[in-house]
Tab-separated table of C-alpha atoms and ligand atoms in Angstrom:
chain	number	residue	atom	x	y	z
T	194	MET	CA	63.569	222.574	-93.593
T	195	HIS	CA	66.672	220.695	-94.830
T	196	GLU	CA	68.517	222.877	-97.453
T	197	LYS	CA	68.093	220.447	-100.348
T	198	LEU	CA	64.380	220.033	-99.550
T	199	SER	CA	63.945	223.764	-99.335
T	200	SER	CA	65.219	224.165	-102.879
T	201	ILE	CA	62.912	221.358	-104.062
T	202	TYR	CA	60.033	223.142	-102.346
T	203	ASP	CA	60.911	226.441	-104.066
T	204	ASN	CA	60.773	224.599	-107.339
T	205	VAL	CA	57.323	223.202	-106.484
T	206	LEU	CA	56.125	226.763	-105.781
T	207	ARG	CA	57.526	227.977	-109.102
T	208	ARG	CA	56.115	225.111	-111.152
T	209	ASN	CA	52.653	225.177	-109.569
T	210	PRO	CA	51.781	228.851	-109.128
T	211	GLY	CA	48.726	229.768	-107.099
T	212	GLU	CA	48.032	226.196	-105.934
T	213	ILE	CA	48.220	227.098	-102.264
T	214	GLU	CA	46.631	223.954	-100.829
T	215	PHE	CA	49.040	221.825	-102.851
T	216	HIS	CA	51.996	223.892	-101.597
T	217	GLN	CA	50.792	223.391	-98.006
T	218	ALA	CA	50.478	219.621	-98.384
T	219	VAL	CA	53.931	219.318	-99.998
T	220	ARG	CA	55.551	221.505	-97.369
T	221	GLU	CA	54.211	219.389	-94.516
T	222	VAL	CA	55.655	216.206	-96.003
T	223	LEU	CA	59.007	217.766	-96.912
T	224	GLU	CA	59.356	219.147	-93.390
T	225	SER	CA	59.100	215.585	-92.061
T	226	VAL	CA	61.305	213.622	-94.434
T	227	GLY	CA	64.648	215.446	-93.971
T	228	PRO	CA	66.018	212.849	-91.507
T	229	VAL	CA	65.071	210.020	-93.904
T	230	LEU	CA	67.293	211.484	-96.623
T	231	GLY	CA	70.171	211.472	-94.131
T	232	LYS	CA	69.758	207.712	-93.664
T	233	HIS	CA	68.984	206.974	-97.317
T	234	PRO	CA	71.187	208.979	-99.707
T	235	GLU	CA	69.908	206.766	-102.549
T	236	TYR	CA	66.555	208.577	-102.400
T	237	ALA	CA	68.209	211.921	-103.158
T	238	GLU	CA	70.484	210.397	-105.813
T	239	SER	CA	67.437	209.104	-107.681
T	240	LYS	CA	65.523	212.371	-107.192
T	241	ILE	CA	62.680	210.526	-105.482
T	242	ILE	CA	61.315	213.674	-103.803
T	243	GLU	CA	61.316	215.701	-107.018
T	244	ARG	CA	59.518	212.842	-108.787
T	245	ILE	CA	56.982	212.344	-105.998
T	246	CYS	CA	56.010	216.042	-106.163
T	247	GLU	CA	55.210	215.820	-109.869
T	248	PRO	CA	51.977	213.974	-110.781
T	249	GLU	CA	52.385	211.141	-113.259
T	250	ARG	CA	49.408	212.466	-115.218
T	251	GLN	CA	46.872	215.310	-114.891
T	252	ILE	CA	43.623	215.230	-116.812
T	253	ILE	CA	41.345	218.272	-117.131
T	254	PHE	CA	38.158	218.077	-119.139
T	255	ARG	CA	34.929	219.857	-120.020
T	256	VAL	CA	31.700	218.580	-118.468
T	257	PRO	CA	28.641	219.932	-120.294
T	258	TRP	CA	25.157	219.138	-118.949
T	259	ALA	CA	21.625	220.507	-119.054
T	260	ASP	CA	19.546	221.408	-115.999
T	261	ASP	CA	15.851	220.598	-115.560
T	262	SER	CA	14.791	223.735	-117.428
T	263	GLY	CA	16.999	222.822	-120.395
T	264	GLU	CA	19.672	225.444	-119.690
T	265	VAL	CA	23.162	224.264	-120.547
T	266	HIS	CA	25.962	224.428	-117.946
T	267	ILE	CA	29.687	223.843	-118.359
T	268	ASN	CA	31.784	222.553	-115.485
T	269	ARG	CA	35.390	221.486	-115.309
T	270	GLY	CA	36.385	217.921	-114.474
T	271	PHE	CA	39.739	216.784	-113.050
T	272	ARG	CA	41.612	213.582	-112.398
T	273	VAL	CA	45.154	213.772	-111.104
T	274	GLU	CA	46.918	210.417	-111.325
T	275	PHE	CA	49.686	211.154	-108.903
T	276	ASN	CA	51.681	208.054	-108.159
T	277	SER	CA	51.228	204.408	-109.139
T	278	ALA	CA	54.355	202.901	-107.575
T	279	LEU	CA	52.320	200.826	-105.103
T	280	GLY	CA	49.286	199.987	-107.217
T	281	PRO	CA	46.580	201.515	-109.401
T	282	TYR	CA	45.838	205.169	-108.629
T	283	LYS	CA	43.227	205.255	-105.876
T	284	GLY	CA	41.315	208.149	-104.389
T	285	GLY	CA	37.981	209.871	-104.379
T	286	LEU	CA	36.122	212.413	-106.483
T	287	ARG	CA	35.038	215.726	-104.961
T	288	PHE	CA	32.114	217.748	-106.345
T	289	HIS	CA	32.204	221.206	-104.773
T	290	PRO	CA	32.286	224.733	-106.229
T	291	SER	CA	35.701	225.377	-104.634
T	292	VAL	CA	37.380	222.564	-106.606
T	293	TYR	CA	40.298	223.611	-108.853
T	294	LEU	CA	43.579	221.992	-109.775
T	295	GLY	CA	45.332	223.055	-106.532
T	296	ILE	CA	42.729	221.284	-104.365
T	297	VAL	CA	42.766	218.122	-106.457
T	298	LYS	CA	46.574	218.057	-106.351
T	299	PHE	CA	46.747	218.522	-102.585
T	300	LEU	CA	44.274	215.709	-102.115
T	301	GLY	CA	46.075	213.466	-104.624
T	302	PHE	CA	49.439	214.143	-102.995
T	303	GLU	CA	48.117	213.309	-99.507
T	304	GLN	CA	46.544	210.188	-100.933
T	305	ILE	CA	49.939	208.772	-102.009
T	306	PHE	CA	51.209	208.583	-98.427
T	307	LYS	CA	47.871	207.687	-96.859
T	308	ASN	CA	47.420	204.769	-99.223
T	309	SER	CA	50.968	203.668	-98.556
T	310	LEU	CA	50.317	203.719	-94.802
T	311	THR	CA	47.438	201.273	-95.193
T	312	GLY	CA	49.964	198.655	-96.316
T	313	LEU	CA	47.636	197.738	-99.205
T	314	PRO	CA	48.533	197.777	-102.927
T	315	ILE	CA	47.091	201.166	-103.929
T	316	GLY	CA	48.705	204.200	-105.549
T	317	GLY	CA	47.521	207.779	-105.094
T	318	GLY	CA	45.118	209.872	-107.169
T	319	LYS	CA	42.168	212.199	-106.781
T	320	GLY	CA	39.624	213.948	-108.945
T	321	GLY	CA	36.469	215.962	-108.998
T	322	SER	CA	34.690	218.934	-110.404
T	323	ASP	CA	33.626	222.483	-109.535
T	324	PHE	CA	30.005	221.302	-109.961
T	325	ASP	CA	27.839	222.322	-106.990
T	326	PRO	CA	25.301	219.601	-106.158
T	327	LYS	CA	23.586	221.827	-103.582
T	328	GLY	CA	20.004	222.573	-104.613
T	329	ARG	CA	20.199	220.340	-107.695
T	330	SER	CA	17.489	217.766	-108.376
T	331	GLU	CA	18.356	214.060	-108.467
T	332	ARG	CA	17.955	214.057	-112.268
T	333	GLU	CA	20.348	216.993	-112.619
T	334	VAL	CA	22.909	215.212	-110.454
T	335	MET	CA	22.457	212.079	-112.584
T	336	ARG	CA	22.933	213.973	-115.849
T	337	PHE	CA	26.033	215.644	-114.461
T	338	CYS	CA	27.502	212.299	-113.313
T	339	GLN	CA	26.772	210.747	-116.703
T	340	SER	CA	28.500	213.584	-118.531
T	341	PHE	CA	31.469	213.472	-116.143
T	342	MET	CA	31.912	209.739	-116.665
T	343	THR	CA	31.527	210.061	-120.446
T	344	GLU	CA	35.026	211.553	-120.419
T	345	LEU	CA	36.493	209.942	-117.284
T	346	TYR	CA	35.781	206.361	-118.381
T	347	ARG	CA	38.695	206.302	-120.847
T	348	HIS	CA	41.202	207.065	-118.072
T	349	ILE	CA	40.119	204.611	-115.368
T	350	GLY	CA	39.962	200.852	-114.850
T	351	GLU	CA	40.462	198.116	-112.285
T	352	TYR	CA	44.216	198.006	-113.009
T	353	THR	CA	44.683	201.682	-113.863
T	354	ASP	CA	42.803	204.117	-111.678
T	355	VAL	CA	39.952	203.434	-109.249
T	356	PRO	CA	37.932	206.452	-108.064
T	357	ALA	CA	35.487	206.614	-105.125
T	358	GLY	CA	33.585	209.322	-103.225
T	359	ASP	CA	34.628	212.435	-101.306
T	360	ILE	CA	32.811	215.715	-100.543
T	361	GLY	CA	29.600	215.858	-102.604
T	362	VAL	CA	30.034	212.312	-103.942
T	363	GLY	CA	28.306	209.576	-101.952
T	364	GLY	CA	26.528	206.323	-102.741
T	365	ARG	CA	23.974	207.970	-105.033
T	366	GLU	CA	26.611	209.611	-107.234
T	367	VAL	CA	28.821	206.497	-107.304
T	368	GLY	CA	25.763	204.574	-108.565
T	369	PHE	CA	25.186	207.056	-111.419
T	370	LEU	CA	28.893	207.071	-112.294
T	371	PHE	CA	29.180	203.277	-112.299
T	372	GLY	CA	25.954	202.954	-114.300
T	373	GLN	CA	27.325	205.203	-117.041
T	374	TYR	CA	30.712	203.412	-117.051
T	375	LYS	CA	28.955	200.080	-117.457
T	376	ARG	CA	26.779	201.434	-120.246
T	377	ILE	CA	29.617	202.988	-122.256
T	378	THR	CA	32.028	200.083	-121.923
T	379	ASN	CA	29.527	197.217	-121.886
T	380	ARG	CA	31.496	195.736	-118.987
T	381	PHE	CA	30.349	195.007	-115.444
T	382	GLU	CA	33.789	195.883	-114.135
T	383	SER	CA	33.039	196.206	-110.425
T	384	GLY	CA	36.659	196.953	-109.553
T	385	VAL	CA	36.614	200.235	-111.483
T	386	ILE	CA	35.095	202.291	-108.655
T	387	THR	CA	34.522	201.780	-104.931
T	388	GLY	CA	31.827	202.931	-102.546
T	389	LYS	CA	29.273	201.074	-104.646
T	390	GLY	CA	25.857	200.060	-103.301
T	391	LEU	CA	25.619	196.613	-101.720
T	392	SER	CA	23.256	195.364	-104.444
T	393	TYR	CA	25.787	195.844	-107.270
T	394	GLY	CA	29.225	194.979	-105.892
T	395	GLY	CA	29.739	197.310	-102.936
T	396	ALA	CA	31.380	196.209	-99.706
T	397	GLN	CA	29.969	196.154	-96.210
T	398	VAL	CA	31.404	198.897	-93.976
T	399	ARG	CA	32.735	201.104	-96.817
T	400	THR	CA	30.042	203.714	-96.084
T	401	GLU	CA	30.964	203.771	-92.396
T	402	ALA	CA	34.695	203.151	-92.818
T	403	THR	CA	36.262	206.617	-92.739
T	404	GLY	CA	34.369	207.761	-89.653
T	405	TYR	CA	34.649	204.399	-87.877
T	406	GLY	CA	38.336	204.161	-88.757
T	407	CYS	CA	39.000	207.629	-87.400
T	408	ALA	CA	37.296	206.726	-84.123
T	409	PHE	CA	39.408	203.534	-83.919
T	410	PHE	CA	42.572	205.559	-84.520
T	411	VAL	CA	41.691	208.057	-81.776
T	412	GLU	CA	40.846	205.148	-79.480
T	413	GLU	CA	44.395	203.836	-80.063
T	414	MET	CA	45.944	207.244	-79.371
T	415	LEU	CA	43.958	207.505	-76.151
T	416	ARG	CA	44.874	203.948	-75.181
T	417	ALA	CA	48.561	204.759	-75.721
T	418	ARG	CA	48.104	207.474	-73.087
T	419	GLY	CA	46.356	205.175	-70.675
T	420	THR	CA	42.868	206.540	-71.249
T	421	SER	CA	39.811	205.946	-73.474
T	422	PHE	CA	36.723	207.582	-74.994
T	423	ASP	CA	34.742	206.638	-71.931
T	424	GLY	CA	32.814	209.695	-70.724
T	425	LYS	CA	34.841	212.105	-72.889
T	426	THR	CA	33.240	215.155	-74.469
T	427	VAL	CA	33.767	215.075	-78.222
T	428	VAL	CA	33.167	217.609	-80.998
T	429	VAL	CA	32.935	216.440	-84.604
T	430	SER	CA	32.809	218.999	-87.408
T	431	GLY	CA	30.716	218.389	-90.524
T	432	SER	CA	27.622	216.246	-90.766
T	433	GLY	CA	28.384	214.360	-93.956
T	434	ASN	CA	29.579	210.825	-94.540
T	435	VAL	CA	32.718	210.952	-92.399
T	436	ALA	CA	31.179	212.973	-89.561
T	437	VAL	CA	28.014	210.881	-89.157
T	438	TYR	CA	29.891	207.592	-88.818
T	439	ALA	CA	32.585	209.113	-86.626
T	440	ILE	CA	29.775	210.201	-84.279
T	441	GLU	CA	28.194	206.736	-84.424
T	442	LYS	CA	31.394	204.899	-83.499
T	443	VAL	CA	32.468	207.406	-80.831
T	444	GLU	CA	29.086	206.957	-79.165
T	445	GLN	CA	29.503	203.157	-79.323
T	446	LEU	CA	32.954	203.510	-77.750
T	447	GLY	CA	31.570	205.509	-74.820
T	448	GLY	CA	32.237	209.113	-75.893
T	449	ARG	CA	29.608	211.857	-75.854
T	450	VAL	CA	29.449	213.931	-79.035
T	451	VAL	CA	28.013	217.311	-78.109
T	452	ALA	CA	28.380	219.303	-81.335
T	453	CYS	CA	28.572	218.978	-85.106
T	454	SER	CA	28.298	221.397	-88.024
T	455	ASP	CA	27.607	222.070	-91.667
T	456	SER	CA	28.691	224.891	-93.942
T	457	ALA	CA	26.008	227.191	-92.467
T	458	GLY	CA	26.870	226.815	-88.759
T	459	TYR	CA	26.814	224.372	-85.858
T	460	VAL	CA	24.581	222.819	-83.207
T	461	VAL	CA	25.401	222.091	-79.570
T	462	ASP	CA	23.434	219.267	-78.005
T	463	ASP	CA	24.437	218.678	-74.395
T	464	LYS	CA	22.428	215.454	-74.228
T	465	GLY	CA	24.563	214.032	-77.031
T	466	ILE	CA	23.850	214.202	-80.785
T	467	ASP	CA	20.715	212.224	-81.693
T	468	LEU	CA	22.135	210.158	-84.516
T	469	GLU	CA	18.850	208.874	-85.878
T	470	LEU	CA	17.533	212.420	-86.228
T	471	LEU	CA	20.811	213.589	-87.787
T	472	LYS	CA	20.764	210.733	-90.314
T	473	GLN	CA	17.127	211.411	-91.169
T	474	ILE	CA	17.814	215.096	-91.876
T	475	LYS	CA	21.189	214.739	-93.590
T	476	GLN	CA	20.976	211.402	-95.375
T	477	VAL	CA	17.273	210.960	-96.118
T	478	GLU	CA	16.004	214.537	-96.497
T	479	ARG	CA	19.374	216.015	-97.583
T	480	GLY	CA	18.448	219.015	-95.417
T	481	ARG	CA	20.279	221.576	-93.315
T	482	LEU	CA	21.534	221.216	-89.759
T	483	GLU	CA	19.320	224.087	-88.691
T	484	THR	CA	16.402	221.645	-88.997
T	485	TYR	CA	18.090	219.400	-86.396
T	486	ALA	CA	17.916	222.201	-83.819
T	487	ALA	CA	14.309	222.993	-84.720
T	488	ARG	CA	13.188	219.371	-84.277
T	489	ARG	CA	15.371	218.271	-81.370
T	490	GLY	CA	13.897	220.594	-78.743
T	491	ASP	CA	14.591	223.732	-76.762
T	492	HIS	CA	17.900	222.579	-75.299
T	493	VAL	CA	19.532	222.732	-78.759
T	494	ALA	CA	20.414	225.940	-80.549
T	495	PHE	CA	21.711	226.391	-84.076
T	496	VAL	CA	24.603	228.843	-84.169
T	497	PRO	CA	24.848	230.285	-87.697
T	498	GLY	CA	28.041	231.406	-89.397
T	499	ARG	CA	30.483	230.490	-86.621
T	500	SER	CA	33.116	227.818	-86.183
T	501	VAL	CA	32.210	224.703	-84.192
T	502	TRP	CA	35.737	224.833	-82.742
T	503	GLU	CA	34.605	227.426	-80.232
T	504	VAL	CA	32.750	224.612	-78.415
T	505	PRO	CA	35.006	223.180	-75.647
T	506	CYS	CA	35.863	219.476	-75.978
T	507	GLU	CA	38.338	216.864	-74.789
T	508	VAL	CA	38.501	215.148	-78.176
T	509	ALA	CA	38.161	216.898	-81.536
T	510	MET	CA	37.445	215.139	-84.818
T	511	PRO	CA	37.480	217.656	-87.670
T	512	SER	CA	35.539	215.916	-90.448
T	513	ALA	CA	34.354	218.665	-92.802
T	514	THR	CA	37.026	220.284	-94.956
T	515	GLN	CA	40.600	221.617	-95.267
T	516	ASN	CA	42.014	224.359	-93.025
T	517	GLU	CA	38.976	224.531	-90.756
T	518	ILE	CA	41.030	224.624	-87.506
T	519	THR	CA	43.124	227.790	-87.432
T	520	GLY	CA	45.976	228.606	-85.058
T	521	ARG	CA	43.568	230.666	-82.973
T	522	ASP	CA	41.080	227.805	-82.773
T	523	ALA	CA	43.844	225.402	-81.758
T	524	ALA	CA	45.145	227.687	-79.003
T	525	LYS	CA	41.646	228.042	-77.576
T	526	MET	CA	41.032	224.294	-77.827
T	527	VAL	CA	44.218	223.527	-75.895
T	528	GLU	CA	43.284	226.103	-73.287
T	529	THR	CA	39.820	224.581	-72.800
T	530	GLY	CA	41.072	221.016	-72.318
T	531	CYS	CA	41.399	219.307	-75.702
T	532	VAL	CA	43.728	216.297	-75.312
T	533	ALA	CA	43.317	214.511	-78.645
T	534	VAL	CA	42.579	215.419	-82.270
T	535	GLY	CA	41.774	212.860	-84.971
T	536	GLU	CA	41.537	214.311	-88.462
T	537	GLY	CA	38.581	212.718	-90.254
T	538	ALA	CA	38.913	215.278	-93.056
T	539	ASN	CA	41.938	215.857	-95.271
T	540	MET	CA	44.254	218.602	-93.956
T	541	PRO	CA	41.594	220.214	-91.718
T	542	THR	CA	44.194	221.783	-89.420
T	543	THR	CA	46.323	224.708	-90.603
T	544	PRO	CA	50.124	224.444	-90.147
T	545	GLU	CA	49.879	226.955	-87.256
T	546	GLY	CA	47.198	224.802	-85.629
T	547	ILE	CA	49.303	221.637	-85.958
T	548	LYS	CA	52.301	223.374	-84.386
T	549	ILE	CA	50.216	224.495	-81.414
T	550	PHE	CA	48.763	221.007	-80.858
T	551	LEU	CA	52.175	219.329	-81.087
T	552	GLU	CA	53.857	221.824	-78.771
T	553	ALA	CA	51.051	221.424	-76.234
T	554	GLY	CA	51.460	217.639	-76.247
T	555	VAL	CA	47.998	216.984	-77.673
T	556	ALA	CA	47.696	213.539	-79.278
T	557	PHE	CA	47.380	214.709	-82.866
T	558	GLY	CA	46.380	212.112	-85.495
T	559	PRO	CA	46.910	213.587	-88.986
T	560	GLY	CA	44.398	212.797	-91.730
T	561	LYS	CA	46.835	210.601	-93.657
T	562	ALA	CA	46.739	208.165	-90.771
T	563	ALA	CA	43.477	208.871	-88.971
T	564	ASN	CA	41.158	208.869	-92.000
T	565	ALA	CA	42.889	206.082	-93.925
T	566	GLY	CA	40.155	203.624	-92.957
T	567	GLY	CA	38.005	204.812	-95.867
T	568	VAL	CA	40.487	204.096	-98.597
T	569	ALA	CA	41.647	200.919	-96.838
T	570	THR	CA	38.092	199.592	-96.923
T	571	SER	CA	37.906	200.606	-100.585
T	572	ALA	CA	40.918	198.355	-101.127
T	573	LEU	CA	38.999	195.600	-99.319
T	574	GLU	CA	36.089	196.256	-101.700
T	575	MET	CA	38.513	195.821	-104.631
T	576	GLN	CA	39.736	192.557	-103.079
T	577	GLN	CA	36.182	191.271	-102.796
T	578	ASN	CA	35.333	192.358	-106.345
T	579	ALA	CA	38.453	190.653	-107.738
T	580	SER	CA	37.607	187.379	-106.021
T	581	ARG	CA	33.829	187.653	-106.694
T	582	ASP	CA	33.311	187.435	-102.969
T	583	SER	CA	31.515	189.434	-100.304
T	584	TRP	CA	32.383	189.488	-96.643
T	585	THR	CA	30.100	190.074	-93.674
T	586	PHE	CA	29.858	193.369	-91.822
T	587	GLU	CA	31.567	191.852	-88.770
T	588	THR	CA	34.510	190.413	-90.726
T	589	THR	CA	35.073	193.663	-92.582
T	590	GLU	CA	34.825	195.847	-89.505
T	591	LEU	CA	37.296	193.617	-87.688
T	592	ARG	CA	39.723	193.950	-90.600
T	593	LEU	CA	39.273	197.748	-90.569
T	594	ARG	CA	40.008	197.872	-86.863
T	595	GLU	CA	43.182	195.810	-87.342
T	596	ILE	CA	44.311	198.072	-90.175
T	597	MET	CA	43.816	201.190	-88.031
T	598	ARG	CA	45.724	199.572	-85.146
T	599	ASP	CA	48.565	198.702	-87.523
T	600	ILE	CA	48.723	202.234	-88.897
T	601	HIS	CA	48.758	203.620	-85.370
T	602	GLY	CA	51.505	201.190	-84.359
T	603	ARG	CA	53.668	202.065	-87.367
T	604	CYS	CA	53.280	205.805	-86.768
T	605	VAL	CA	54.392	205.338	-83.158
T	606	GLU	CA	57.350	203.085	-84.045
T	607	THR	CA	58.559	205.344	-86.838
T	608	ALA	CA	58.297	208.478	-84.707
T	609	ASP	CA	60.316	206.673	-82.008
T	610	GLU	CA	62.896	205.466	-84.531
T	611	TYR	CA	63.453	209.044	-85.715
T	612	GLY	CA	63.651	210.479	-82.203
T	613	MET	CA	60.266	212.219	-82.209
T	614	PRO	CA	58.186	210.106	-79.815
T	615	GLY	CA	54.456	210.807	-79.869
T	616	ASN	CA	54.684	212.818	-83.110
T	617	TYR	CA	52.137	211.098	-85.373
T	618	VAL	CA	52.679	213.690	-88.123
T	619	ALA	CA	56.333	212.723	-88.501
T	620	GLY	CA	55.532	209.023	-88.036
T	621	ALA	CA	52.846	209.026	-90.745
T	622	ASN	CA	54.794	211.119	-93.252
T	623	ILE	CA	58.021	209.142	-92.862
T	624	ASP	CA	56.464	205.691	-92.866
T	625	GLY	CA	54.151	206.541	-95.785
T	626	PHE	CA	57.026	208.059	-97.737
T	627	ARG	CA	59.528	205.219	-97.222
T	628	ARG	CA	57.323	202.553	-98.722
T	629	VAL	CA	56.598	204.590	-101.852
T	630	ALA	CA	60.239	205.642	-102.187
T	631	ASP	CA	61.468	202.032	-101.979
T	632	ALA	CA	58.945	200.918	-104.602
T	633	MET	CA	59.952	203.786	-106.890
T	634	LEU	CA	63.626	202.824	-106.576
T	635	SER	CA	62.826	199.212	-107.448
T	636	LEU	CA	60.809	200.191	-110.500
T	637	GLY	CA	63.625	202.148	-112.136
T	638	LEU	CA	63.499	205.617	-113.624
T	639	ILE	CA	59.846	205.830	-114.672
X	36	NAI	N1	34.249	210.017	-97.821
X	36	NAI	C1	35.377	209.421	-97.491
X	36	NAI	O1	35.472	208.193	-97.474
X	36	NAI	C2	36.568	210.208	-97.095
X	36	NAI	C3	36.506	211.577	-96.904
X	36	NAI	N2	37.592	212.235	-96.411
X	36	NAI	C4	37.535	213.667	-96.163
X	36	NAI	O2	36.555	213.938	-95.174
X	36	NAI	C5	36.005	215.250	-95.346
X	36	NAI	C6	34.493	215.133	-95.428
X	36	NAI	O3	34.134	214.325	-96.538
X	36	NAI	P1	32.721	213.588	-96.651
X	36	NAI	O4	32.139	213.415	-95.315
X	36	NAI	O5	32.931	212.427	-97.527
X	36	NAI	O6	31.889	214.660	-97.480
X	36	NAI	P2	30.326	214.989	-97.378
X	36	NAI	O7	30.030	215.741	-98.628
X	36	NAI	O8	29.538	213.789	-97.065
X	36	NAI	O9	30.262	215.941	-96.127
X	36	NAI	C7	30.993	217.130	-96.052
X	36	NAI	C8	30.573	217.862	-94.806
X	36	NAI	O10	31.436	218.971	-94.605
X	36	NAI	C9	30.672	220.172	-94.557
X	36	NAI	N3	31.442	221.198	-95.251
X	36	NAI	C10	31.907	221.161	-96.509
X	36	NAI	N4	32.538	222.312	-96.801
X	36	NAI	C11	32.476	223.051	-95.685
X	36	NAI	C12	32.943	224.326	-95.325
X	36	NAI	N5	33.595	225.084	-96.218
X	36	NAI	N6	32.714	224.765	-94.060
X	36	NAI	C13	32.051	223.992	-93.160
X	36	NAI	N7	31.583	222.777	-93.452
X	36	NAI	C14	31.783	222.321	-94.673
X	36	NAI	C15	29.382	219.864	-95.298
X	36	NAI	O11	28.325	220.696	-94.859
X	36	NAI	C16	29.173	218.416	-94.896
X	36	NAI	O12	28.576	218.333	-93.633
X	36	NAI	C17	36.700	215.810	-96.583
X	36	NAI	O13	37.850	216.510	-96.178
X	36	NAI	C18	37.141	214.559	-97.338
X	36	NAI	O14	38.219	214.807	-98.198
X	36	NAI	C19	38.736	211.596	-96.062
X	36	NAI	C20	38.855	210.250	-96.250
X	36	NAI	C21	37.820	209.474	-96.872
X	37	AKG	O1	38.058	205.240	-100.950
X	37	AKG	C1	38.755	205.847	-101.716
X	37	AKG	O2	39.287	205.399	-102.718
X	37	AKG	C2	39.026	207.307	-101.534
X	37	AKG	C3	38.963	207.852	-100.173
X	37	AKG	C4	39.448	209.251	-100.229
X	37	AKG	O3	39.160	209.989	-101.151
X	37	AKG	C5	40.330	209.725	-99.194
X	37	AKG	O4	40.943	208.902	-98.514
X	37	AKG	O5	40.470	210.950	-99.048
């Protein structure tokens, strides 16, 4: 790392002790932007990097709620409003027991550059809670969401901060959150949250957008190498929102998805994942993947407690959680013929894994670029809400596809410009950074 950046990074470590995921996310960006500082001394003069690494505002709050038996529980809620140089803070809410400030900050930091890459007017933020929705009844989830929003509502708004979903927060939770916001404020302010249901201001394609967008991005990477999804063996990790729609689009584009996973293990289905069955189990019944194997037939086995990355594939789309592909996984994947990786999740590949993929010449699409279709479609939802309009599925999907093509094109051009052809990590970090840095310079010392 460039000497100046290394000292900034040391400072980040000192000021944010123990927040290892945040350190990892910062390090990856700082490792890419050294050459930009050479071309733009004004960024260093104005301490843009130091400012970008410090959130504009961090909110931590108590979330008390009662379960169905009347027992009281206390969770912790977070919203990190990281950077609003390009627009209102924008980014999802994660409900998962592992959530703490370091996770929310890594996600918020990534979001700054991802949102910038979309070319749309959205700043970066993220939030969530250590609440575990697993095993909770619908009424418990509703009470939790209502309590969470009873504090969050004073910090958000169409022009301030616009949350959405992430792990553990889907359409159901967004509905409960929006309902409580509307009740407290007495305002039907649709632009305050995205990922809403279609009956109350949601946008077509937002549910599908992250997974579809990731498939479109991988399609572009494959096209750039003169190939396509056609007939390729694909593994997608996870079986949540991003994974399900990544599988759907890959299948439509001619790929064959042979494995997916959840936090308990994975299934291999050589005939190709049966999407209807997967949706029924995961989205309707909110069940476990083990049930998929039990119902699908003898050719499918559920493999408990192991990583899906031991299944050979030509294309990998990690769509579960951070740091799921280790260096060892990556080495094995390269050895068994993986030619492209599109990160549906945020930071799912460890730094060692990324290094191995890049050195092996694998087309590696980092999350900031490859999964930006979700937040981009959220920005389209905001556009529709602001103009009291609603677009068709076809129009919105077309727009998403164009956005993903543009992001791919800019990553390629920027990597070329900086002498690192084919390096989408450098392309995404540099292009995402430049736009935010220029806006910050224009806005003065704020
Ligand atoms: N929902 C969205 O629009 C976007 C989500 N993402 C990222 O995509 C990833 C998945 O998010 P969603 O699909 O929305 O969440 P989800 O809650 O719908 O699904 C998460 C999936 O990951 C699995 N999972 C979670 N923790 C795991 C662990 N420790 N080990 C193995 N599997 C695990 C779960 O079993 C589930 O299948 C996350 O990294 C999220 O930050 C990125 C961009 C947008
Ligand atoms: O749609 C959004 O605002 C948030 C999506 C998100 O959380 C992400 O891109 O990781």
